[in-house]
Tab-separated table of C-alpha atoms in Angstrom:
chain	number	residue	atom	x	y	z
A	1	MET	CA	-0.174	-0.132	0.201
A	2	GLU	CA	1.507	3.050	-0.862
A	3	ARG	CA	1.767	6.439	1.487
A	4	LYS	CA	0.340	9.399	0.930
A	5	PRO	CA	2.006	12.549	2.457
A	6	CYS	CA	1.334	14.020	5.774
A	7	ILE	CA	1.737	17.672	4.659
A	8	GLU	CA	-0.221	18.337	0.598
A	9	GLU	CA	2.947	20.832	-0.616
A	10	LYS	CA	1.557	24.187	-1.836
A	11	LYS	CA	2.839	25.624	-5.087
A	12	MET	CA	3.027	29.279	-5.006
A	13	LYS	CA	0.690	30.851	-6.709
A	14	GLN	CA	1.402	34.620	-9.403
A	15	LEU	CA	-1.797	36.640	-10.871
A	16	TRP	CA	-0.756	40.254	-12.463
A	17	THR	CA	-2.490	42.845	-11.330
A	18	PRO	CA	-0.848	45.745	-13.289
A	19	TRP	CA	-2.779	48.254	-11.342
A	20	ARG	CA	-1.985	47.435	-8.166
A	21	ILE	CA	0.987	49.187	-9.055
A	22	GLU	CA	-0.844	52.537	-7.936
A	23	TYR	CA	-2.080	51.691	-4.592
A	24	ILE	CA	1.176	49.658	-2.880
A	25	LEU	CA	3.893	52.439	-4.417
A	26	GLY	CA	1.025	55.829	-3.905
A	27	PRO	CA	0.645	57.900	-0.775
A	28	LYS	CA	-1.574	55.883	2.137
A	29	PRO	CA	-3.971	57.632	3.699
A	30	ASP	CA	-3.461	59.356	7.189
A	31	SER	CA	-7.892	60.054	7.854
A	32	CYS	CA	-10.341	57.787	7.542
A	33	VAL	CA	-11.101	57.142	3.736
A	34	PHE	CA	-14.402	56.934	4.296
A	35	CYS	CA	-14.392	60.953	6.715
A	36	LEU	CA	-15.244	62.480	3.881
A	37	PRO	CA	-14.630	66.998	3.143
A	38	GLU	CA	-17.601	67.838	2.733
A	39	SER	CA	-15.793	69.973	-0.120
A	40	ARG	CA	-17.020	67.413	-3.472
A	41	GLU	CA	-13.907	68.536	-6.146
A	42	GLU	CA	-12.116	64.651	-4.539
A	43	ASP	CA	-15.340	63.283	-5.643
A	44	GLU	CA	-14.692	61.672	-8.561
A	45	GLU	CA	-10.834	60.552	-7.822
A	46	ARG	CA	-12.783	58.462	-4.358
A	47	LEU	CA	-15.481	57.047	-6.164
A	48	VAL	CA	-18.024	58.842	-4.142
A	49	LEU	CA	-21.315	58.490	-6.485
A	50	TYR	CA	-23.784	59.787	-4.553
A	51	ARG	CA	-24.074	62.544	-1.024
A	52	GLY	CA	-27.383	62.234	0.640
A	53	ARG	CA	-27.855	64.019	4.047
A	54	HIS	CA	-26.541	61.526	6.595
A	55	ALA	CA	-24.901	59.329	4.499
A	56	PHE	CA	-23.175	58.255	1.223
A	57	VAL	CA	-22.579	55.582	-1.639
A	58	ILE	CA	-18.861	55.049	-2.505
A	59	MET	CA	-17.133	52.593	-4.896
A	60	ASN	CA	-14.720	50.409	-3.721
A	61	LYS	CA	-11.502	50.810	-4.517
A	62	PHE	CA	-10.083	46.801	-4.444
A	63	PRO	CA	-14.223	45.307	-5.798
A	64	TYR	CA	-14.774	41.034	-5.158
A	65	SER	CA	-16.723	42.221	-8.286
A	66	ASN	CA	-17.765	44.509	-11.026
A	67	GLY	CA	-20.158	46.770	-9.574
A	68	HIS	CA	-18.968	46.732	-5.506
A	69	ILE	CA	-20.786	49.153	-3.574
A	70	MET	CA	-20.284	50.883	-0.185
A	71	VAL	CA	-22.947	52.709	1.998
A	72	CYS	CA	-21.485	54.804	4.553
A	73	PRO	CA	-22.864	56.582	7.337
A	74	TYR	CA	-20.766	60.455	7.325
A	75	ARG	CA	-20.108	60.231	11.089
A	76	HIS	CA	-17.729	58.522	11.891
A	77	VAL	CA	-18.655	55.270	14.075
A	78	MET	CA	-17.631	51.800	14.353
A	79	ALA	CA	-20.857	50.112	15.764
A	80	LEU	CA	-24.149	50.039	14.317
A	81	ALA	CA	-26.204	50.800	16.949
A	82	GLN	CA	-24.437	53.738	17.632
A	83	LEU	CA	-26.316	55.231	14.476
A	84	GLU	CA	-28.570	58.117	14.832
A	85	LYS	CA	-32.774	56.770	13.934
A	86	ASP	CA	-32.377	59.593	10.696
A	87	GLU	CA	-28.758	57.733	9.803
A	88	THR	CA	-30.475	54.477	9.722
A	89	HIS	CA	-32.973	55.413	7.202
A	90	GLU	CA	-31.611	56.889	5.157
A	91	ILE	CA	-28.950	54.140	4.811
A	92	MET	CA	-31.502	51.572	4.252
A	93	ASP	CA	-33.282	53.932	1.602
A	94	LEU	CA	-30.029	54.423	-0.620
A	95	MET	CA	-28.686	50.271	0.226
A	96	GLN	CA	-32.948	49.840	-1.648
A	97	ARG	CA	-32.265	52.834	-4.639
A	98	CYS	CA	-28.284	51.447	-4.796
A	99	THR	CA	-30.182	47.629	-5.411
A	100	LEU	CA	-32.208	49.147	-8.138
A	101	VAL	CA	-29.329	51.289	-9.571
A	102	LEU	CA	-27.371	47.749	-9.714
A	103	GLN	CA	-30.266	45.474	-10.933
A	104	GLU	CA	-31.199	48.174	-13.346
A	105	HIS	CA	-27.029	48.726	-15.400
A	106	PHE	CA	-25.504	44.911	-14.263
A	107	HIS	CA	-28.492	43.285	-14.937
A	108	CYS	CA	-27.344	41.172	-11.611
A	109	GLU	CA	-29.078	37.614	-10.956
A	110	GLY	CA	-28.889	38.487	-7.273
A	111	ILE	CA	-26.792	41.500	-4.676
A	112	ASN	CA	-24.958	40.153	-1.778
A	113	ILE	CA	-25.038	42.748	0.982
A	114	GLY	CA	-23.485	42.885	3.620
A	115	LEU	CA	-21.661	44.617	6.861
A	116	ASN	CA	-18.844	43.849	8.499
A	117	GLN	CA	-19.543	44.671	12.314
A	118	GLY	CA	-15.281	43.874	13.923
A	119	GLN	CA	-12.523	43.482	12.377
A	120	ALA	CA	-12.744	39.901	13.932
A	121	ALA	CA	-16.262	39.913	11.295
A	122	GLY	CA	-14.007	40.809	8.920
A	123	ALA	CA	-14.568	44.700	8.618
A	124	GLY	CA	-11.104	45.729	6.652
A	125	ILE	CA	-12.025	49.306	8.367
A	126	ARG	CA	-13.018	48.283	11.077
A	127	GLU	CA	-13.465	52.424	12.507
A	128	HIS	CA	-16.446	54.072	10.014
A	129	LEU	CA	-19.728	51.696	9.534
A	130	HIS	CA	-19.696	50.685	6.229
A	131	PHE	CA	-22.279	48.559	3.934
A	132	HIS	CA	-21.933	46.103	1.047
A	133	LEU	CA	-23.601	45.788	-1.919
A	134	VAL	CA	-21.895	43.215	-4.656
A	135	PRO	CA	-23.990	42.438	-7.094
A	136	ARG	CA	-23.714	38.947	-8.507
A	137	TRP	CA	-24.853	36.511	-11.224
A	138	ASN	CA	-24.912	32.897	-11.912
A	139	GLY	CA	-22.282	31.753	-12.501
A	140	ASP	CA	-20.255	34.727	-11.966
A	141	SER	CA	-17.344	32.349	-10.587
A	142	SER	CA	-16.503	31.480	-13.538
A	143	PHE	CA	-13.039	28.645	-13.444
A	144	MET	CA	-11.012	31.120	-12.399
A	145	ALA	CA	-12.537	30.275	-8.904
A	146	VAL	CA	-12.662	27.065	-8.723
A	147	MET	CA	-10.084	25.832	-10.356
A	148	ASP	CA	-7.343	28.177	-8.085
A	149	GLU	CA	-9.663	30.612	-5.752
A	150	VAL	CA	-8.733	33.356	-7.478
A	151	ARG	CA	-11.326	35.838	-9.093
A	152	THR	CA	-11.694	38.151	-11.620
A	153	ILE	CA	-13.040	41.747	-12.209
A	154	PRO	CA	-13.567	43.003	-16.539
A	155	GLU	CA	-14.259	45.755	-16.521
A	156	HIS	CA	-11.802	48.391	-14.848
A	157	LEU	CA	-12.916	50.578	-11.569
A	158	ARG	CA	-13.056	53.909	-13.307
A	159	SER	CA	-15.205	52.529	-15.949
A	160	SER	CA	-17.835	51.432	-13.993
A	161	TYR	CA	-17.726	54.720	-11.726
A	162	ALA	CA	-18.534	57.006	-15.815
A	163	HIS	CA	-21.387	53.835	-16.290
A	164	LEU	CA	-22.662	54.721	-12.553
A	165	LYS	CA	-22.244	57.784	-12.258
A	166	PRO	CA	-25.594	59.318	-13.607
A	167	TYR	CA	-27.887	56.573	-12.520
A	168	PHE	CA	-26.469	58.477	-8.608
A	169	ASP	CA	-26.960	62.024	-10.644
A	170	ARG	CA	-31.211	61.620	-10.744
A	171	PHE	CA	-31.570	60.946	-7.318
């Protein structure tokens, strides 16, 4: 009988992502990326799609799929229970409207909507509450995820922003 090794040998995987050099070499913010200045001058650069009274919609710079957007309160809070009633209502209204935009533009068959509250729950930026809306399609993971646990993003982030912004200008 042949013995199998106890430890599975792992091969190094490489994925070519030349657009990430901008993040690697670029300046890192000293402040919270979700704390927006009052001025709207940087909105396009920051990928802000919409500004409401208590909350805003922004694209994820490191998306899980095309059209991955987030809804955030302006106030720098960490927990859902810290939101005021008006903030909570506007965030929910924006999430409803965002689902309609994503469905209309991307013709997605589903949308993952979630909140990772706290680092243990997977929050990459735990200090500022933010809700994710990720468009999904049947079979959207393609062979890449099945074969090698890799996801692909077929459209450039700036193109997605340019396509989505007019929808949010109508709000």
